[in-house]
Amino acid sequence: MQNILLPVFYLPPISWFSEFLNVENEVVFEQFESFPKQTFRNRTNIYGANGRLSLIIPIIHNGNREFKDTEMSYREDWQKIHWKSIKTVYQGSPYFEYYEDKLEKLFEKKEKFLLDFNIKSIEIVQNLLKTEKAYSLNEEYIKNPEEVNFREKFSAKKTSEYEMAEYFQTFSDKLGFLNDLSIVDLICNKGPESMTYIKSIKKL
């Protein structure tokens, strides 16, 4: 067993779940880091009609820099926009109708803090995957933690470090396979086979 320190993402990429659900990993979530911009902490990537589509949660910039104190802005109804986008692109996928009601619950309540919302998204996905993985939250920010540090491991700007087998995606016949999208893409397209797929992922 190894302890790993994971950032808390919004409907995280498939690679994140390959580490989170690895039976050999004891997971600690990072909540005290300074909020970094342009990461999966407030964005998720789905497969839109024109390719990779980023859904971004707007943040209130009120001087709070710790992730646990980062608040979401509701000036625009991003929850409605995000859910409509997910529904539009995945309603033609094989399994969306089976998971639709549970996924929609993520966007029904207005959480104040991004951390709480992200954890809720992870718990909903665990429910869909029929798995329960325990985790803990860290108690302070440590620059060089004892755990294996994954805080900067999953980049929203670079190619994924994880090797994944191609699977059928809603628009892949037109635009090709897009690697390491949000876990939502995998679940809607692979359904009950998603856990087997996650376990097969290898790090490059």
PDB file of C-alpha atoms in Angstrom:
ATOM      1  CA  MET A   1       0.000   0.000   0.000  1.00  0.00           C
ATOM      2  CA  GLN A   2       1.109   3.572  -0.637  1.00  0.00           C
ATOM      3  CA  ASN A   3      -0.382   6.866   0.529  1.00  0.00           C
ATOM      4  CA  ILE A   4      -1.132   9.313  -2.265  1.00  0.00           C
ATOM      5  CA  LEU A   5      -2.132  12.964  -2.140  1.00  0.00           C
ATOM      6  CA  LEU A   6      -4.780  13.776  -4.744  1.00  0.00           C
ATOM      7  CA  PRO A   7      -6.211  17.140  -5.801  1.00  0.00           C
ATOM      8  CA  VAL A   8     -10.018  17.325  -5.703  1.00  0.00           C
ATOM      9  CA  PHE A   9     -11.410  17.740  -9.219  1.00  0.00           C
ATOM     10  CA  TYR A  10     -14.788  18.459 -10.829  1.00  0.00           C
ATOM     11  CA  LEU A  11     -16.080  15.258 -12.499  1.00  0.00           C
ATOM     12  CA  PRO A  12     -12.422  14.214 -12.755  1.00  0.00           C
ATOM     13  CA  PRO A  13     -10.619  12.790 -15.778  1.00  0.00           C
ATOM     14  CA  ILE A  14     -10.486   9.014 -16.179  1.00  0.00           C
ATOM     15  CA  SER A  15      -6.777   8.963 -15.234  1.00  0.00           C
ATOM     16  CA  TRP A  16      -7.590  10.545 -11.845  1.00  0.00           C
ATOM     17  CA  PHE A  17     -10.016   7.719 -11.127  1.00  0.00           C
ATOM     18  CA  SER A  18      -7.391   5.131 -12.089  1.00  0.00           C
ATOM     19  CA  GLU A  19      -5.284   6.416  -9.172  1.00  0.00           C
ATOM     20  CA  PHE A  20      -8.192   7.064  -6.798  1.00  0.00           C
ATOM     21  CA  LEU A  21      -9.675   3.568  -7.228  1.00  0.00           C
ATOM     22  CA  ASN A  22      -6.358   1.701  -7.274  1.00  0.00           C
ATOM     23  CA  VAL A  23      -6.652  -0.786  -4.384  1.00  0.00           C
ATOM     24  CA  GLU A  24      -2.990  -0.233  -3.513  1.00  0.00           C
ATOM     25  CA  ASN A  25      -3.482   3.510  -2.951  1.00  0.00           C
ATOM     26  CA  GLU A  26      -4.541   5.027   0.363  1.00  0.00           C
ATOM     27  CA  VAL A  27      -6.016   8.362  -0.706  1.00  0.00           C
ATOM     28  CA  VAL A  28      -5.669  11.732   0.979  1.00  0.00           C
ATOM     29  CA  PHE A  29      -7.416  14.736  -0.605  1.00  0.00           C
ATOM     30  CA  GLU A  30      -5.616  18.093  -0.711  1.00  0.00           C
ATOM     31  CA  GLN A  31      -7.785  20.922   0.639  1.00  0.00           C
ATOM     32  CA  PHE A  32      -5.245  23.528   1.811  1.00  0.00           C
ATOM     33  CA  GLU A  33      -3.354  24.240  -1.409  1.00  0.00           C
ATOM     34  CA  SER A  34      -3.539  27.690  -2.958  1.00  0.00           C
ATOM     35  CA  PHE A  35      -6.193  27.602  -5.667  1.00  0.00           C
ATOM     36  CA  PRO A  36      -4.363  27.144  -8.998  1.00  0.00           C
ATOM     37  CA  LYS A  37      -5.966  28.533 -12.143  1.00  0.00           C
ATOM     38  CA  GLN A  38      -6.731  26.612 -15.340  1.00  0.00           C
ATOM     39  CA  THR A  39      -6.831  23.124 -13.823  1.00  0.00           C
ATOM     40  CA  PHE A  40      -9.414  20.380 -13.406  1.00  0.00           C
ATOM     41  CA  ARG A  41     -10.277  21.772  -9.985  1.00  0.00           C
ATOM     42  CA  ASN A  42     -12.946  23.907 -11.645  1.00  0.00           C
ATOM     43  CA  ARG A  43     -13.222  22.413 -15.122  1.00  0.00           C
ATOM     44  CA  THR A  44     -14.051  19.121 -16.780  1.00  0.00           C
ATOM     45  CA  ASN A  45     -13.617  18.020 -20.394  1.00  0.00           C
ATOM     46  CA  ILE A  46     -16.362  16.271 -22.331  1.00  0.00           C
ATOM     47  CA  TYR A  47     -16.699  15.259 -26.005  1.00  0.00           C
ATOM     48  CA  GLY A  48     -18.663  17.955 -27.810  1.00  0.00           C
ATOM     49  CA  ALA A  49     -19.826  17.991 -31.432  1.00  0.00           C
ATOM     50  CA  ASN A  50     -16.649  19.882 -32.380  1.00  0.00           C
ATOM     51  CA  GLY A  51     -14.237  17.947 -30.173  1.00  0.00           C
ATOM     52  CA  ARG A  52     -12.969  18.543 -26.658  1.00  0.00           C
ATOM     53  CA  LEU A  53     -15.319  20.839 -24.742  1.00  0.00           C
ATOM     54  CA  SER A  54     -14.294  22.376 -21.400  1.00  0.00           C
ATOM     55  CA  LEU A  55     -17.015  23.109 -18.856  1.00  0.00           C
ATOM     56  CA  ILE A  56     -15.621  25.712 -16.453  1.00  0.00           C
ATOM     57  CA  ILE A  57     -17.017  26.665 -13.034  1.00  0.00           C
ATOM     58  CA  PRO A  58     -16.689  30.430 -12.388  1.00  0.00           C
ATOM     59  CA  ILE A  59     -14.933  31.312  -9.139  1.00  0.00           C
ATOM     60  CA  ILE A  60     -15.432  34.242  -6.772  1.00  0.00           C
ATOM     61  CA  HIS A  61     -12.114  36.075  -6.428  1.00  0.00           C
ATOM     62  CA  ASN A  62     -12.469  37.350  -2.876  1.00  0.00           C
ATOM     63  CA  GLY A  63      -8.897  37.040  -1.639  1.00  0.00           C
ATOM     64  CA  ASN A  64      -9.309  33.502  -0.278  1.00  0.00           C
ATOM     65  CA  ARG A  65      -6.493  31.518  -1.783  1.00  0.00           C
ATOM     66  CA  GLU A  66      -6.893  28.176   0.013  1.00  0.00           C
ATOM     67  CA  PHE A  67      -8.780  25.656  -2.045  1.00  0.00           C
ATOM     68  CA  LYS A  68     -11.146  24.748   0.800  1.00  0.00           C
ATOM     69  CA  ASP A  69     -12.320  28.384   0.980  1.00  0.00           C
ATOM     70  CA  THR A  70     -12.763  28.839  -2.775  1.00  0.00           C
ATOM     71  CA  GLU A  71     -16.355  29.846  -3.525  1.00  0.00           C
ATOM     72  CA  MET A  72     -18.246  29.335  -6.757  1.00  0.00           C
ATOM     73  CA  SER A  73     -19.970  32.232  -8.499  1.00  0.00           C
ATOM     74  CA  TYR A  74     -23.609  31.936  -9.528  1.00  0.00           C
ATOM     75  CA  ARG A  75     -23.803  35.204 -11.456  1.00  0.00           C
ATOM     76  CA  GLU A  76     -24.509  33.101 -14.490  1.00  0.00           C
ATOM     77  CA  ASP A  77     -26.453  29.859 -14.295  1.00  0.00           C
ATOM     78  CA  TRP A  78     -23.456  27.666 -15.093  1.00  0.00           C
ATOM     79  CA  GLN A  79     -25.114  24.635 -13.493  1.00  0.00           C
ATOM     80  CA  LYS A  80     -27.917  24.801 -16.043  1.00  0.00           C
ATOM     81  CA  ILE A  81     -25.408  25.372 -18.874  1.00  0.00           C
ATOM     82  CA  HIS A  82     -23.158  22.491 -17.807  1.00  0.00           C
ATOM     83  CA  TRP A  83     -26.018  20.044 -17.382  1.00  0.00           C
ATOM     84  CA  LYS A  84     -27.525  21.038 -20.730  1.00  0.00           C
ATOM     85  CA  SER A  85     -24.119  20.513 -22.395  1.00  0.00           C
ATOM     86  CA  ILE A  86     -23.653  17.082 -20.798  1.00  0.00           C
ATOM     87  CA  LYS A  87     -27.183  16.053 -21.716  1.00  0.00           C
ATOM     88  CA  THR A  88     -26.871  17.314 -25.302  1.00  0.00           C
ATOM     89  CA  VAL A  89     -23.631  15.491 -26.071  1.00  0.00           C
ATOM     90  CA  TYR A  90     -24.337  12.236 -24.223  1.00  0.00           C
ATOM     91  CA  GLN A  91     -28.043  11.623 -24.693  1.00  0.00           C
ATOM     92  CA  GLY A  92     -27.151   9.569 -27.778  1.00  0.00           C
ATOM     93  CA  SER A  93     -24.635   7.431 -25.874  1.00  0.00           C
ATOM     94  CA  PRO A  94     -25.508   3.851 -24.879  1.00  0.00           C
ATOM     95  CA  TYR A  95     -25.827   4.360 -21.105  1.00  0.00           C
ATOM     96  CA  PHE A  96     -26.741   7.999 -20.484  1.00  0.00           C
ATOM     97  CA  GLU A  97     -30.419   7.250 -19.861  1.00  0.00           C
ATOM     98  CA  TYR A  98     -29.492   4.822 -17.063  1.00  0.00           C
ATOM     99  CA  TYR A  99     -27.399   7.405 -15.218  1.00  0.00           C
ATOM    100  CA  GLU A 100     -29.176  10.636 -16.144  1.00  0.00           C
ATOM    101  CA  ASP A 101     -31.210  11.081 -12.936  1.00  0.00           C
ATOM    102  CA  LYS A 102     -28.226  10.593 -10.629  1.00  0.00           C
ATOM    103  CA  LEU A 103     -25.934  12.831 -12.675  1.00  0.00           C
ATOM    104  CA  GLU A 104     -28.535  15.591 -12.771  1.00  0.00           C
ATOM    105  CA  LYS A 105     -28.618  15.683  -8.949  1.00  0.00           C
ATOM    106  CA  LEU A 106     -25.126  17.204  -8.988  1.00  0.00           C
ATOM    107  CA  PHE A 107     -26.543  20.369 -10.558  1.00  0.00           C
ATOM    108  CA  GLU A 108     -29.693  20.766  -8.484  1.00  0.00           C
ATOM    109  CA  LYS A 109     -28.275  22.290  -5.298  1.00  0.00           C
ATOM    110  CA  LYS A 110     -26.134  25.422  -5.082  1.00  0.00           C
ATOM    111  CA  GLU A 111     -23.143  24.491  -2.968  1.00  0.00           C
ATOM    112  CA  LYS A 112     -21.119  27.405  -1.666  1.00  0.00           C
ATOM    113  CA  PHE A 113     -17.630  25.928  -1.824  1.00  0.00           C
ATOM    114  CA  LEU A 114     -15.933  24.306  -4.808  1.00  0.00           C
ATOM    115  CA  LEU A 115     -14.401  21.612  -2.580  1.00  0.00           C
ATOM    116  CA  ASP A 116     -17.831  20.433  -1.394  1.00  0.00           C
ATOM    117  CA  PHE A 117     -19.211  20.451  -4.929  1.00  0.00           C
ATOM    118  CA  ASN A 118     -16.260  18.475  -6.289  1.00  0.00           C
ATOM    119  CA  ILE A 119     -16.471  15.880  -3.525  1.00  0.00           C
ATOM    120  CA  LYS A 120     -20.179  15.536  -4.277  1.00  0.00           C
ATOM    121  CA  SER A 121     -19.347  14.915  -7.957  1.00  0.00           C
ATOM    122  CA  ILE A 122     -16.860  12.196  -6.953  1.00  0.00           C
ATOM    123  CA  GLU A 123     -19.377  10.533  -4.629  1.00  0.00           C
ATOM    124  CA  ILE A 124     -22.033  10.497  -7.366  1.00  0.00           C
ATOM    125  CA  VAL A 125     -19.573   8.845  -9.747  1.00  0.00           C
ATOM    126  CA  GLN A 126     -18.635   6.262  -7.114  1.00  0.00           C
ATOM    127  CA  ASN A 127     -22.332   5.458  -6.793  1.00  0.00           C
ATOM    128  CA  LEU A 128     -22.653   5.025 -10.569  1.00  0.00           C
ATOM    129  CA  LEU A 129     -19.577   2.788 -10.621  1.00  0.00           C
ATOM    130  CA  LYS A 130     -20.984   0.802  -7.685  1.00  0.00           C
ATOM    131  CA  THR A 131     -17.794   1.247  -5.710  1.00  0.00           C
ATOM    132  CA  GLU A 132     -16.902   2.731  -2.338  1.00  0.00           C
ATOM    133  CA  LYS A 133     -13.413   4.053  -1.867  1.00  0.00           C
ATOM    134  CA  ALA A 134     -12.481   5.590   1.453  1.00  0.00           C
ATOM    135  CA  TYR A 135     -10.442   8.785   1.558  1.00  0.00           C
ATOM    136  CA  SER A 136      -9.384  11.384   4.078  1.00  0.00           C
ATOM    137  CA  LEU A 137      -8.750  15.126   3.891  1.00  0.00           C
ATOM    138  CA  ASN A 138      -5.355  16.522   4.773  1.00  0.00           C
ATOM    139  CA  GLU A 139      -5.008  18.773   7.825  1.00  0.00           C
ATOM    140  CA  GLU A 140      -2.487  21.308   6.556  1.00  0.00           C
ATOM    141  CA  TYR A 141      -0.548  22.268   3.448  1.00  0.00           C
ATOM    142  CA  ILE A 142       2.853  20.599   3.262  1.00  0.00           C
ATOM    143  CA  LYS A 143       5.112  21.568   0.374  1.00  0.00           C
ATOM    144  CA  ASN A 144       6.917  18.210   0.347  1.00  0.00           C
ATOM    145  CA  PRO A 145       4.360  15.766   1.706  1.00  0.00           C
ATOM    146  CA  GLU A 146       5.099  12.235   2.896  1.00  0.00           C
ATOM    147  CA  GLU A 147       2.444  10.936   0.504  1.00  0.00           C
ATOM    148  CA  VAL A 148       3.148  10.443  -3.197  1.00  0.00           C
ATOM    149  CA  ASN A 149       2.237  13.872  -4.520  1.00  0.00           C
ATOM    150  CA  PHE A 150      -0.280  14.043  -7.371  1.00  0.00           C
ATOM    151  CA  ARG A 151      -1.186  17.720  -6.983  1.00  0.00           C
ATOM    152  CA  GLU A 152       0.424  18.741 -10.279  1.00  0.00           C
ATOM    153  CA  LYS A 153       0.078  15.372 -12.016  1.00  0.00           C
ATOM    154  CA  PHE A 154      -3.072  15.874 -14.088  1.00  0.00           C
ATOM    155  CA  SER A 155      -2.638  18.772 -16.489  1.00  0.00           C
ATOM    156  CA  ALA A 156      -5.533  20.434 -18.280  1.00  0.00           C
ATOM    157  CA  LYS A 157      -3.025  21.861 -20.763  1.00  0.00           C
ATOM    158  CA  LYS A 158      -0.770  18.894 -21.621  1.00  0.00           C
ATOM    159  CA  THR A 159      -1.310  15.452 -23.128  1.00  0.00           C
ATOM    160  CA  SER A 160      -2.279  12.834 -20.562  1.00  0.00           C
ATOM    161  CA  GLU A 161       0.505  10.706 -19.088  1.00  0.00           C
ATOM    162  CA  TYR A 162      -1.827   7.707 -19.034  1.00  0.00           C
ATOM    163  CA  GLU A 163      -2.249   5.091 -21.727  1.00  0.00           C
ATOM    164  CA  MET A 164      -5.843   4.138 -22.493  1.00  0.00           C
ATOM    165  CA  ALA A 165      -7.438   1.752 -24.942  1.00  0.00           C
ATOM    166  CA  GLU A 166      -9.767   3.393 -27.444  1.00  0.00           C
ATOM    167  CA  TYR A 167     -13.488   2.928 -26.887  1.00  0.00           C
ATOM    168  CA  PHE A 168     -16.474   4.112 -28.903  1.00  0.00           C
ATOM    169  CA  GLN A 169     -17.359   7.740 -28.158  1.00  0.00           C
ATOM    170  CA  THR A 170     -20.403   9.666 -29.352  1.00  0.00           C
ATOM    171  CA  PHE A 171     -18.513  11.595 -32.042  1.00  0.00           C
ATOM    172  CA  SER A 172     -15.454   9.357 -32.498  1.00  0.00           C
ATOM    173  CA  ASP A 173     -16.584   8.125 -35.911  1.00  0.00           C
ATOM    174  CA  LYS A 174     -16.398  11.750 -37.088  1.00  0.00           C
ATOM    175  CA  LEU A 175     -13.527  13.212 -35.069  1.00  0.00           C
ATOM    176  CA  GLY A 176     -11.606  10.216 -33.720  1.00  0.00           C
ATOM    177  CA  PHE A 177     -10.902   9.039 -30.179  1.00  0.00           C
ATOM    178  CA  LEU A 178     -10.256  11.660 -27.491  1.00  0.00           C
ATOM    179  CA  ASN A 179      -8.082  10.346 -24.665  1.00  0.00           C
ATOM    180  CA  ASP A 180      -8.664  10.898 -20.934  1.00  0.00           C
ATOM    181  CA  LEU A 181     -11.847  12.973 -20.883  1.00  0.00           C
ATOM    182  CA  SER A 182     -14.107  13.349 -17.864  1.00  0.00           C
ATOM    183  CA  ILE A 183     -15.184  10.128 -16.182  1.00  0.00           C
ATOM    184  CA  VAL A 184     -18.680  11.024 -17.437  1.00  0.00           C
ATOM    185  CA  ASP A 185     -17.566  10.233 -21.001  1.00  0.00           C
ATOM    186  CA  LEU A 186     -16.433   6.748 -19.993  1.00  0.00           C
ATOM    187  CA  ILE A 187     -19.516   5.961 -17.912  1.00  0.00           C
ATOM    188  CA  CYS A 188     -21.978   7.089 -20.586  1.00  0.00           C
ATOM    189  CA  ASN A 189     -20.212   5.069 -23.286  1.00  0.00           C
ATOM    190  CA  LYS A 190     -19.007   1.976 -21.397  1.00  0.00           C
ATOM    191  CA  GLY A 191     -21.565   1.689 -18.611  1.00  0.00           C
ATOM    192  CA  PRO A 192     -21.002  -1.391 -16.390  1.00  0.00           C
ATOM    193  CA  GLU A 193     -17.665  -2.072 -18.117  1.00  0.00           C
ATOM    194  CA  SER A 194     -16.216   1.220 -16.831  1.00  0.00           C
ATOM    195  CA  MET A 195     -14.563  -0.274 -13.732  1.00  0.00           C
ATOM    196  CA  THR A 196     -12.800  -2.969 -15.771  1.00  0.00           C
ATOM    197  CA  TYR A 197     -11.577  -0.272 -18.153  1.00  0.00           C
ATOM    198  CA  ILE A 198     -10.281   1.937 -15.324  1.00  0.00           C
ATOM    199  CA  LYS A 199      -8.303  -0.981 -13.881  1.00  0.00           C
ATOM    200  CA  SER A 200      -6.639  -1.572 -17.270  1.00  0.00           C
ATOM    201  CA  ILE A 201      -5.149   1.932 -17.518  1.00  0.00           C
ATOM    202  CA  LYS A 202      -1.377   2.185 -17.452  1.00  0.00           C
ATOM    203  CA  LYS A 203       0.859   5.151 -16.770  1.00  0.00           C
ATOM    204  CA  LEU A 204       3.251   5.967 -19.620  1.00  0.00           C
TER     205      LEU A 204
END
